[in-house]
Short mmCIF file of C-alpha atoms in Angstrom, two decimals:
data_model
loop_
_atom_site.label_atom_id
_atom_site.label_comp_id
_atom_site.label_asym_id
_atom_site.label_seq_id
_atom_site.Cartn_x
_atom_site.Cartn_y
_atom_site.Cartn_z
CA MET A 13 -27.85 -17.39 -46.47
CA ALA A 14 -27.80 -13.65 -47.03
CA GLN A 15 -25.34 -13.12 -44.21
CA ASN A 16 -22.59 -15.08 -45.95
CA HIS A 17 -20.45 -12.13 -47.10
CA PRO A 18 -23.12 -10.50 -49.31
CA VAL A 19 -21.10 -7.32 -49.86
CA VAL A 20 -18.12 -9.24 -51.22
CA SER A 21 -20.36 -11.50 -53.32
CA HIS A 22 -22.28 -8.57 -54.78
CA CYS A 23 -19.08 -6.67 -55.61
CA MET A 24 -17.68 -9.79 -57.28
CA ALA A 25 -20.85 -10.20 -59.32
CA ILE A 26 -20.79 -6.59 -60.54
CA THR A 27 -17.04 -6.79 -61.19
CA LEU A 28 -17.54 -9.90 -63.34
CA ILE A 29 -20.25 -8.13 -65.32
CA LEU A 30 -18.03 -5.09 -65.81
CA MET A 31 -15.12 -7.30 -66.89
CA SER A 32 -17.28 -9.17 -69.38
CA THR A 33 -18.72 -5.96 -70.79
CA LEU A 34 -15.23 -4.46 -71.10
CA VAL A 35 -14.20 -7.50 -73.13
CA CYS A 36 -17.31 -7.12 -75.24
CA GLN A 37 -17.11 -3.35 -75.75
CA SER A 38 -15.05 -3.54 -78.93
CA LYS A 39 -17.56 -6.07 -80.18
CA LEU A 40 -20.43 -3.76 -79.26
CA LEU A 41 -18.84 -0.91 -81.17
CA ASN A 42 -19.06 -3.06 -84.28
CA ASP A 43 -22.42 -4.61 -83.40
CA PRO A 44 -24.70 -4.45 -86.47
CA LEU A 45 -27.66 -3.28 -84.38
CA TYR A 46 -25.65 -0.50 -82.73
CA ARG A 47 -24.34 0.64 -86.11
CA GLU A 48 -27.88 0.72 -87.48
CA LEU A 49 -29.12 2.72 -84.49
CA LEU A 50 -26.35 5.29 -84.99
CA SER A 51 -28.14 6.41 -88.15
CA LEU A 52 -31.12 7.60 -86.07
CA PRO A 53 -31.53 11.09 -84.58
CA ILE A 54 -31.25 9.49 -81.11
CA ALA A 55 -27.62 8.44 -81.71
CA SER A 56 -26.24 10.83 -79.08
CA ASP A 57 -28.47 9.21 -76.43
CA LEU A 58 -27.19 5.67 -77.09
CA HIS A 59 -24.74 4.19 -74.57
CA ILE A 60 -22.56 1.09 -74.74
CA ASP A 61 -20.04 1.95 -72.02
CA PRO A 62 -19.35 -0.88 -69.53
CA GLU A 63 -21.10 0.82 -66.61
CA SER A 64 -24.33 1.43 -68.55
CA ILE A 65 -24.39 -2.10 -69.96
CA ALA A 66 -23.60 -3.68 -66.58
CA GLU A 67 -26.34 -1.74 -64.80
CA ALA A 68 -28.91 -2.70 -67.45
CA SER A 69 -27.88 -6.37 -67.25
CA VAL A 70 -29.19 -6.99 -63.73
CA ASP A 71 -32.21 -6.08 -61.64
CA PHE A 72 -33.30 -6.06 -58.00
CA GLY A 73 -33.70 -9.84 -58.09
CA LEU A 74 -30.01 -10.35 -58.90
CA ILE A 75 -30.92 -13.79 -60.22
CA VAL A 76 -31.26 -13.27 -63.98
CA ARG A 77 -28.61 -11.64 -66.14
CA LYS A 78 -29.24 -10.45 -69.72
CA ILE A 79 -26.73 -8.24 -71.51
CA PRO A 80 -28.28 -5.66 -73.87
CA ALA A 81 -26.60 -4.37 -76.99
CA VAL A 82 -27.39 -0.75 -76.20
CA VAL A 83 -28.87 1.47 -73.49
CA LEU A 84 -31.00 4.43 -74.60
CA ARG A 85 -31.23 7.42 -72.26
CA PRO A 86 -33.95 9.46 -73.94
CA SER A 87 -34.11 13.23 -73.60
CA HIS A 88 -37.78 13.30 -74.61
CA PRO A 89 -40.55 10.68 -74.95
CA GLU A 90 -40.30 11.22 -78.72
CA ASP A 91 -36.86 9.59 -78.60
CA ILE A 92 -38.49 6.38 -77.39
CA ALA A 93 -41.06 6.57 -80.17
CA VAL A 94 -38.26 6.86 -82.74
CA LEU A 95 -36.62 3.72 -81.38
CA VAL A 96 -39.84 1.70 -81.25
CA ALA A 97 -40.93 2.76 -84.74
CA PHE A 98 -37.51 1.77 -86.08
CA ALA A 99 -37.71 -1.63 -84.40
CA ASN A 100 -41.21 -2.17 -85.73
CA SER A 101 -40.72 -1.46 -89.41
CA LYS A 102 -37.26 -0.31 -90.47
CA SER A 103 -34.58 -2.35 -88.73
CA SER A 104 -33.03 -5.21 -90.66
CA ILE A 105 -32.23 -6.88 -87.34
CA PRO A 106 -35.06 -8.02 -85.06
CA PHE A 107 -34.47 -6.83 -81.49
CA THR A 108 -36.32 -6.44 -78.21
CA ILE A 109 -36.89 -3.25 -76.24
CA SER A 110 -37.41 -3.00 -72.49
CA ALA A 111 -38.44 0.15 -70.61
CA ARG A 112 -36.57 0.24 -67.31
CA GLY A 113 -37.33 2.49 -64.37
CA CYS A 114 -35.46 1.47 -61.22
CA GLY A 115 -35.00 -2.13 -62.33
CA HIS A 116 -37.05 -3.41 -59.39
CA SER A 117 -38.15 -6.52 -61.25
CA VAL A 118 -36.88 -9.83 -59.87
CA ARG A 119 -36.78 -12.12 -62.91
CA GLY A 120 -35.22 -10.03 -65.66
CA GLN A 121 -38.40 -8.30 -66.83
CA ALA A 122 -36.54 -4.98 -67.14
CA MET A 123 -33.86 -6.44 -69.40
CA ALA A 124 -33.46 -6.96 -73.15
CA ARG A 125 -30.89 -9.55 -74.16
CA ASP A 126 -28.99 -8.27 -77.23
CA GLY A 127 -31.62 -5.55 -77.53
CA VAL A 128 -32.15 -2.04 -76.20
CA VAL A 129 -32.91 -1.09 -72.61
CA VAL A 130 -34.60 2.31 -72.32
CA ASP A 131 -33.51 4.09 -69.14
CA MET A 132 -36.75 5.93 -68.36
CA THR A 133 -35.25 7.83 -65.44
CA SER A 134 -33.29 10.08 -67.82
CA LEU A 135 -36.57 11.87 -68.63
CA GLY A 136 -36.46 13.69 -65.28
CA ASN A 137 -39.16 14.81 -62.85
CA LYS A 138 -42.53 15.95 -64.14
CA THR A 139 -45.50 16.31 -61.79
CA ALA A 140 -48.33 18.80 -62.27
CA VAL A 141 -51.23 19.01 -59.80
CA SER A 142 -54.58 20.29 -61.12
CA TRP A 143 -58.26 20.40 -60.24
CA SER A 144 -61.42 20.02 -62.28
CA GLN A 145 -65.08 19.92 -61.36
CA SER A 146 -65.50 16.42 -62.78
CA LEU A 147 -62.34 14.81 -61.34
CA GLY A 148 -61.46 16.92 -58.33
CA HIS A 149 -57.71 17.02 -57.71
CA TYR A 150 -55.46 14.98 -59.97
CA ALA A 151 -51.79 14.82 -60.92
CA ASP A 152 -50.22 14.44 -64.34
CA VAL A 153 -46.96 12.56 -63.82
CA GLY A 154 -44.32 11.09 -66.08
CA GLY A 155 -44.13 7.32 -66.27
CA GLN A 156 -40.52 7.60 -65.12
CA GLN A 157 -41.48 9.43 -61.92
CA LEU A 158 -40.80 7.81 -58.56
CA TRP A 159 -43.84 7.59 -56.33
CA ILE A 160 -41.89 9.23 -53.49
CA ASN A 161 -41.39 12.29 -55.71
CA VAL A 162 -45.07 12.31 -56.65
CA LEU A 163 -45.93 12.22 -52.94
CA GLU A 164 -43.60 15.11 -52.11
CA GLU A 165 -44.98 17.28 -54.92
CA THR A 166 -48.66 16.60 -54.26
CA LEU A 167 -48.28 17.28 -50.54
CA LYS A 168 -47.27 20.84 -51.41
CA HIS A 169 -50.88 21.24 -52.58
CA GLY A 170 -52.41 19.48 -49.55
CA VAL A 171 -53.34 16.39 -51.57
CA THR A 172 -51.95 12.89 -52.09
CA PRO A 173 -52.49 9.74 -54.14
CA VAL A 174 -54.79 7.38 -52.25
CA SER A 175 -53.42 4.00 -53.39
CA TRP A 176 -49.85 3.00 -52.75
CA THR A 177 -47.26 0.28 -52.87
CA ASP A 178 -45.38 -0.58 -49.67
CA TYR A 179 -42.16 0.76 -51.24
CA LEU A 180 -42.19 4.24 -52.79
CA TYR A 181 -38.93 4.19 -54.75
CA LEU A 182 -40.63 2.64 -57.76
CA THR A 183 -41.71 4.33 -60.98
CA VAL A 184 -45.29 5.19 -61.86
CA GLY A 185 -45.02 3.39 -65.20
CA GLY A 186 -43.57 0.32 -63.51
CA THR A 187 -46.31 -0.17 -60.94
CA LEU A 188 -49.11 0.71 -63.38
CA SER A 189 -47.75 -1.97 -65.72
CA ASN A 190 -48.24 -4.49 -62.91
CA ALA A 191 -51.04 -3.46 -60.52
CA GLY A 192 -49.63 -1.41 -57.65
CA ILE A 193 -50.89 -2.94 -54.42
CA SER A 194 -50.53 -2.36 -50.70
CA GLY A 195 -52.62 -2.25 -47.56
CA GLU A 196 -54.77 0.55 -49.04
CA THR A 197 -55.95 -1.64 -51.93
CA PHE A 198 -58.91 -3.16 -50.06
CA ARG A 199 -60.47 0.32 -49.79
CA TYR A 200 -59.15 2.37 -52.70
CA GLY A 201 -58.34 -0.38 -55.18
CA PRO A 202 -54.92 -0.99 -56.75
CA GLN A 203 -53.06 1.89 -58.34
CA ILE A 204 -54.35 0.82 -61.77
CA SER A 205 -57.88 1.56 -60.52
CA ASN A 206 -56.90 5.16 -59.76
CA VAL A 207 -55.85 6.35 -63.20
CA TYR A 208 -57.93 8.73 -65.31
CA GLU A 209 -55.81 8.95 -68.45
CA MET A 210 -52.44 7.97 -69.93
CA ASP A 211 -50.09 8.81 -72.78
CA VAL A 212 -48.71 5.60 -74.26
CA ILE A 213 -46.19 4.71 -76.96
CA THR A 214 -47.46 1.59 -78.69
CA GLY A 215 -45.50 -1.14 -80.46
CA THR A 216 -45.71 0.77 -83.74
CA GLY A 217 -44.01 3.80 -82.24
CA HIS A 218 -47.15 5.93 -82.20
CA PHE A 219 -48.32 8.16 -79.35
CA PHE A 220 -51.85 7.69 -78.08
CA THR A 221 -53.71 9.39 -75.27
CA CYS A 222 -56.08 6.84 -73.76
CA SER A 223 -58.74 6.77 -71.05
CA PRO A 224 -61.96 4.87 -70.31
CA HIS A 225 -63.58 7.02 -73.00
CA LYS A 226 -60.74 7.56 -75.49
CA ASN A 227 -58.96 4.51 -76.92
CA PRO A 228 -60.38 2.42 -74.06
CA GLU A 229 -59.04 -0.91 -75.35
CA LEU A 230 -55.49 0.41 -75.17
CA PHE A 231 -56.15 2.02 -71.77
CA TYR A 232 -57.36 -1.18 -70.13
CA SER A 233 -54.75 -3.36 -71.84
CA VAL A 234 -51.81 -1.24 -70.67
CA LEU A 235 -52.97 -1.15 -67.03
CA GLY A 236 -51.56 -4.33 -65.54
CA GLY A 237 -50.25 -5.36 -68.97
CA LEU A 238 -46.64 -5.95 -67.88
CA GLY A 239 -45.37 -3.49 -70.47
CA GLN A 240 -46.46 -5.66 -73.40
CA PHE A 241 -49.03 -3.23 -74.84
CA GLY A 242 -47.10 0.03 -74.66
CA ILE A 243 -44.75 2.28 -72.72
CA ILE A 244 -46.43 4.71 -70.31
CA THR A 245 -45.00 8.22 -70.63
CA ARG A 246 -47.68 10.09 -68.67
CA ALA A 247 -50.43 9.10 -66.26
CA ARG A 248 -53.22 11.17 -64.74
CA ILE A 249 -53.56 9.97 -61.15
CA ALA A 250 -56.49 10.40 -58.73
CA LEU A 251 -55.74 12.41 -55.60
CA GLY A 252 -57.44 12.92 -52.25
CA GLN A 253 -57.00 15.26 -49.31
CA ALA A 254 -53.73 14.58 -47.49
CA PRO A 255 -53.83 13.55 -43.83
CA ASN A 256 -51.11 14.59 -41.40
CA ARG A 257 -50.57 11.48 -39.30
CA ALA A 258 -51.35 7.79 -38.92
CA ILE A 259 -52.14 5.57 -35.97
CA TRP A 260 -50.30 2.36 -36.79
CA VAL A 261 -51.38 -0.86 -35.02
CA ARG A 262 -50.20 -4.45 -34.99
CA MET A 263 -52.16 -7.32 -33.42
CA LEU A 264 -50.88 -10.87 -32.99
CA TYR A 265 -52.73 -14.14 -33.57
CA SER A 266 -51.83 -17.76 -32.94
CA ASP A 267 -54.97 -19.07 -34.64
CA PHE A 268 -55.09 -18.71 -38.44
CA SER A 269 -58.87 -18.89 -38.68
CA ALA A 270 -59.28 -16.03 -36.20
CA PHE A 271 -56.63 -14.09 -38.11
CA THR A 272 -58.38 -14.36 -41.49
CA THR A 273 -61.85 -13.86 -40.01
CA ASP A 274 -60.75 -10.58 -38.43
CA GLN A 275 -58.93 -9.42 -41.56
CA GLU A 276 -62.01 -10.05 -43.68
CA ARG A 277 -64.18 -8.25 -41.16
CA LEU A 278 -61.87 -5.23 -41.21
CA ILE A 279 -61.93 -4.92 -45.01
CA SER A 280 -65.73 -5.27 -45.13
CA LEU A 281 -65.84 -1.55 -44.30
CA HIS A 282 -64.35 -0.17 -47.48
CA GLY A 283 -66.23 2.88 -48.70
CA ARG A 284 -63.88 5.62 -49.88
CA ASP A 285 -65.77 8.23 -47.87
CA GLN A 286 -66.55 5.94 -44.94
CA ASP A 287 -65.13 7.61 -41.81
CA GLU A 288 -65.29 4.42 -39.75
CA ALA A 289 -63.21 2.48 -42.28
CA LEU A 290 -59.49 1.82 -41.90
CA ASP A 291 -57.05 3.24 -44.45
CA TYR A 292 -54.64 0.30 -44.48
CA VAL A 293 -54.90 -3.42 -43.70
CA GLU A 294 -52.11 -5.95 -44.20
CA GLY A 295 -50.98 -9.16 -42.55
CA GLN A 296 -47.70 -10.96 -41.94
CA LEU A 297 -46.35 -14.35 -41.00
CA PHE A 298 -43.97 -14.19 -38.03
CA MET A 299 -41.31 -16.86 -37.48
CA ARG A 300 -37.98 -16.92 -35.72
CA ARG A 301 -36.21 -17.39 -39.03
CA ASN A 302 -37.54 -14.12 -40.47
CA SER A 303 -37.62 -12.13 -37.22
CA ASP A 304 -35.15 -9.55 -38.57
CA SER A 305 -37.87 -8.37 -40.96
CA TRP A 306 -40.49 -7.56 -38.30
CA ILE A 307 -38.97 -7.30 -34.82
CA SER A 308 -37.89 -3.64 -35.11
CA PHE A 309 -41.51 -2.42 -34.91
CA PHE A 310 -41.76 -3.58 -31.30
CA SER A 311 -40.11 -1.91 -28.32
CA LEU A 312 -37.20 -3.62 -26.58
CA SER A 313 -39.37 -4.19 -23.51
CA ASP A 314 -42.05 -6.01 -25.55
CA ARG A 315 -39.73 -8.32 -27.44
CA PRO A 316 -39.11 -10.98 -24.75
CA ARG A 317 -42.80 -11.82 -24.27
CA LEU A 318 -43.37 -11.70 -28.01
CA MET A 319 -40.56 -14.18 -28.63
CA SER A 320 -41.91 -16.35 -25.81
CA LEU A 321 -45.28 -16.46 -27.56
CA LEU A 322 -43.54 -17.33 -30.83
CA THR A 323 -41.62 -20.16 -29.14
CA GLU A 324 -44.90 -21.56 -27.86
CA HIS A 325 -46.67 -21.53 -31.24
CA GLU A 326 -43.80 -21.56 -33.83
CA LEU A 327 -45.92 -19.48 -36.23
CA LEU A 328 -47.67 -16.22 -35.42
CA TYR A 329 -49.92 -14.16 -37.65
CA CYS A 330 -50.00 -10.40 -37.46
CA ILE A 331 -52.72 -8.01 -38.58
CA GLU A 332 -51.28 -4.59 -39.32
CA VAL A 333 -53.65 -1.64 -39.75
CA ALA A 334 -53.51 2.13 -39.96
CA LYS A 335 -56.00 4.93 -39.56
CA PHE A 336 -55.01 8.29 -41.05
CA TYR A 337 -56.08 11.57 -39.51
CA ASP A 338 -55.71 15.34 -39.82
CA GLU A 339 -56.63 18.37 -37.75
CA ARG A 340 -60.30 17.86 -38.54
CA THR A 341 -60.37 14.27 -37.27
CA ARG A 342 -57.68 14.46 -34.58
CA SER A 343 -60.23 14.57 -31.74
CA THR A 344 -62.19 11.52 -32.99
CA VAL A 345 -59.57 9.19 -34.45
CA ASP A 346 -58.89 7.29 -31.22
CA LYS A 347 -62.59 6.68 -30.64
CA ASP A 348 -63.14 5.63 -34.27
CA LEU A 349 -60.21 3.22 -34.15
CA LYS A 350 -61.33 1.72 -30.86
CA THR A 351 -64.79 1.09 -32.37
CA ILE A 352 -63.30 -0.55 -35.47
CA LEU A 353 -60.99 -2.85 -33.49
CA LYS A 354 -63.36 -3.87 -30.72
CA ASP A 355 -64.32 -7.54 -30.40
CA LEU A 356 -61.38 -8.76 -32.48
CA SER A 357 -59.88 -12.14 -31.56
CA HIS A 358 -56.16 -11.38 -31.35
CA VAL A 359 -54.11 -12.80 -28.50
CA PRO A 360 -55.07 -10.73 -25.42
CA GLU A 361 -52.57 -8.02 -24.50
CA PHE A 362 -50.75 -8.40 -27.82
CA LEU A 363 -51.92 -5.20 -29.48
CA PHE A 364 -49.22 -2.62 -30.18
CA GLN A 365 -49.78 0.96 -31.35
CA LYS A 366 -47.75 3.91 -32.67
CA ASP A 367 -48.65 7.43 -33.74
CA VAL A 368 -46.48 8.46 -36.71
CA GLY A 369 -46.37 11.06 -39.43
CA TYR A 370 -48.26 10.26 -42.65
CA VAL A 371 -45.11 10.40 -44.79
CA ASP A 372 -43.16 8.36 -42.24
CA PHE A 373 -45.81 5.65 -42.44
CA LEU A 374 -45.96 5.56 -46.23
CA ASN A 375 -42.18 5.59 -46.51
CA ARG A 376 -41.57 3.06 -43.72
CA VAL A 377 -39.74 0.56 -45.95
CA ARG A 378 -37.14 3.18 -46.85
CA ALA A 379 -35.79 3.17 -43.29
CA GLU A 380 -35.43 -0.61 -43.47
CA GLU A 381 -33.70 -0.30 -46.84
CA LEU A 382 -31.11 2.14 -45.51
CA THR A 383 -30.36 -0.18 -42.60
CA LEU A 384 -29.98 -3.16 -44.91
CA ARG A 385 -27.72 -1.16 -47.22
CA GLU A 386 -25.45 -0.31 -44.31
CA LEU A 387 -25.25 -4.02 -43.45
CA GLY A 388 -24.65 -5.03 -47.07
CA LEU A 389 -27.94 -6.96 -47.13
CA TRP A 390 -29.88 -4.97 -49.74
CA ASN A 391 -28.06 -5.83 -52.96
CA VAL A 392 -28.48 -9.58 -52.59
CA PRO A 393 -30.60 -12.06 -54.59
CA HIS A 394 -34.35 -11.76 -54.04
CA PRO A 395 -36.09 -14.98 -55.14
CA TRP A 396 -39.53 -13.51 -54.51
CA LEU A 397 -42.86 -15.19 -55.04
CA ASN A 398 -46.14 -13.21 -55.06
CA LEU A 399 -49.50 -14.92 -55.37
CA PHE A 400 -53.21 -14.11 -55.31
CA VAL A 401 -55.01 -16.87 -53.38
CA PRO A 402 -58.82 -17.14 -53.31
CA LYS A 403 -60.47 -16.77 -49.91
CA SER A 404 -62.01 -20.25 -50.19
CA ARG A 405 -58.54 -21.87 -50.22
CA ILE A 406 -56.50 -19.67 -47.89
CA ALA A 407 -56.91 -22.10 -44.97
CA ASP A 408 -55.62 -24.95 -47.16
CA PHE A 409 -52.72 -22.71 -48.18
CA ASN A 410 -51.88 -22.11 -44.53
CA THR A 411 -51.80 -25.83 -43.76
CA GLY A 412 -50.04 -26.95 -46.92
CA VAL A 413 -47.59 -24.09 -47.39
CA PHE A 414 -46.96 -22.16 -44.17
CA LYS A 415 -46.96 -25.22 -41.90
CA ASN A 416 -45.86 -28.09 -44.13
CA ILE A 417 -43.38 -26.31 -46.42
CA VAL A 418 -42.17 -23.01 -44.94
CA LEU A 419 -41.99 -24.11 -41.31
CA ARG A 420 -40.59 -27.53 -42.20
CA LYS A 421 -37.81 -26.16 -44.43
CA ASN A 422 -36.99 -23.32 -42.02
CA ILE A 423 -35.07 -21.26 -44.58
CA THR A 424 -37.45 -18.33 -45.13
CA THR A 425 -35.85 -14.93 -44.56
CA GLY A 426 -37.56 -11.65 -45.24
CA PRO A 427 -41.20 -10.61 -44.86
CA VAL A 428 -44.07 -12.97 -45.68
CA LEU A 429 -47.23 -10.96 -46.38
CA ILE A 430 -50.80 -12.27 -46.11
CA TYR A 431 -53.60 -9.79 -46.62
CA PRO A 432 -57.07 -9.66 -48.16
CA MET A 433 -58.54 -7.58 -50.95
CA ASN A 434 -62.03 -6.86 -52.25
CA ASN A 435 -62.64 -8.00 -55.79
CA ASP A 436 -65.04 -5.12 -56.48
CA LYS A 437 -62.18 -2.62 -56.18
CA TRP A 438 -60.63 -4.06 -59.35
CA ASP A 439 -61.74 -3.65 -62.96
CA ASP A 440 -61.84 -6.90 -64.93
CA ARG A 441 -61.35 -5.02 -68.20
CA MET A 442 -57.72 -4.48 -67.21
CA SER A 443 -54.94 -6.94 -67.97
CA ALA A 444 -54.25 -7.80 -64.33
CA VAL A 445 -55.71 -11.21 -63.44
CA ILE A 446 -57.24 -11.90 -60.01
CA PRO A 447 -59.22 -14.80 -58.49
CA ASP A 448 -62.92 -14.91 -59.25
CA GLU A 449 -64.10 -14.57 -55.64
CA ASP A 450 -65.43 -11.57 -53.72
CA VAL A 451 -62.40 -11.66 -51.40
CA PHE A 452 -58.92 -12.93 -52.21
CA TYR A 453 -55.54 -12.79 -50.51
CA THR A 454 -52.17 -11.47 -51.53
CA VAL A 455 -49.44 -13.81 -50.31
CA GLY A 456 -45.94 -12.45 -50.82
CA PHE A 457 -42.71 -14.26 -50.01
CA LEU A 458 -40.26 -11.35 -50.10
CA LEU A 459 -37.20 -13.50 -49.60
CA SER A 460 -33.53 -12.54 -49.40
CA SER A 461 -30.75 -15.04 -49.95
CA GLY A 462 -27.03 -15.30 -50.56
CA PHE A 463 -25.48 -15.43 -54.02
CA LYS A 464 -24.67 -19.11 -53.62
CA ASP A 465 -27.94 -20.42 -52.19
CA TRP A 466 -30.78 -18.56 -53.93
CA GLN A 467 -31.61 -21.80 -55.76
CA GLU A 468 -32.65 -23.35 -52.45
CA PHE A 469 -35.22 -20.60 -52.01
CA ASP A 470 -36.30 -20.99 -55.61
CA LEU A 471 -36.90 -24.69 -55.05
CA GLN A 472 -39.15 -23.80 -52.12
CA ASN A 473 -41.08 -21.41 -54.39
CA LYS A 474 -41.53 -24.21 -56.91
CA GLU A 475 -42.72 -26.53 -54.15
CA VAL A 476 -45.32 -23.92 -53.17
CA LEU A 477 -46.53 -23.62 -56.76
CA LEU A 478 -46.63 -27.40 -57.15
CA PHE A 479 -48.71 -27.70 -53.98
CA CYS A 480 -51.20 -25.19 -55.38
CA GLU A 481 -51.35 -27.01 -58.71
CA ASP A 482 -51.76 -30.45 -57.15
CA ASN A 483 -54.51 -29.19 -54.84
CA GLY A 484 -56.43 -27.15 -57.39
CA ILE A 485 -55.68 -23.76 -55.82
CA LYS A 486 -55.91 -21.39 -58.76
#
């Protein structure tokens, strides 16, 4: 498991990559593709040193390894266009290009074997907050920007993006190429539903500005398009007024039907301007095996009775919600939250509440990351599996997967997320694919393993997928 000397294993893995790239460096210097690229005006931004190649050969998943021929660190978006145009029509050697932000993919999606990895982070920080009568507040941000930096800049103006991911150290272009989801999605839609306009470099190396009204086919293809329709260099993001604080609540359930019924009830209030609606709704699966991923939320005095409840039921389900507030709503937030949560069917006396700063809530995973880094448990393999499951089959998924696979195998480490979304907050013109039901669930197995046993977790993922296939869960 992950605790089996992960620091040593990770260092060995990186050392082996560095050694192999050192051996290959003389070969890379004479690589035909590299020599061709040296004729371009971007030659000074090309890198084949062992450190650059090693870093571009792995990702957050630490499962797949693909060694590129070259890493491009562009000084301007035009440098990327030069590379793509050359690959499209002038190179005598076919090669792939991958735009890489923080490399937070888990299956090699940010890599380009024998090709060119574009290190988008070299473009620097670019965030400009503006206002118009038609859009209200919005931010123009570079595709290479981290969401945490976007948050910090927009807060200076008293505004903030309204749709988030649970982890903020991801790039804007990266999440918009996927979907960008979190507990806010039920109300505000995914991040791809909160974009007004983008600048994109297409596969021909041309720049296009696109929006729902200008080059709409490109606009909708790129959003959720996994980077296959273009590289995002700028996005115009919707903003809303920034709250100051959040009331953060967790409620425990032993009955899955009560858990999903209450989740679906909570997301049924989802108007953007609806004061009585929550701002965040997620859910988790609690087990002893993955207790390290959720126990820290609870006080030391609460943990014994919580673990006693878990011993009794083996599996617990947790609804996690948040209600944001500011000076204007400070006097009413407690009353509003009490009204929203009344008559829910959680286990009596197992409701836990905190009052935290808005930024602290949004950036909550960062604290966990820093702890895991100190323990050497961050840079380990992450055989993750993320699924969208239709509401009509989520009970079957609970029985077949959570009880008959996950609980039986008893290997799952890391968070397991289960939370609902409203279909009408998504736009079916975009590339992202979701179930064709009014409500569907995100189920995320955010697993951590050791370097020698990630295959065991991967086999469990395959068993989950096979169960869905055999039982017609699309």
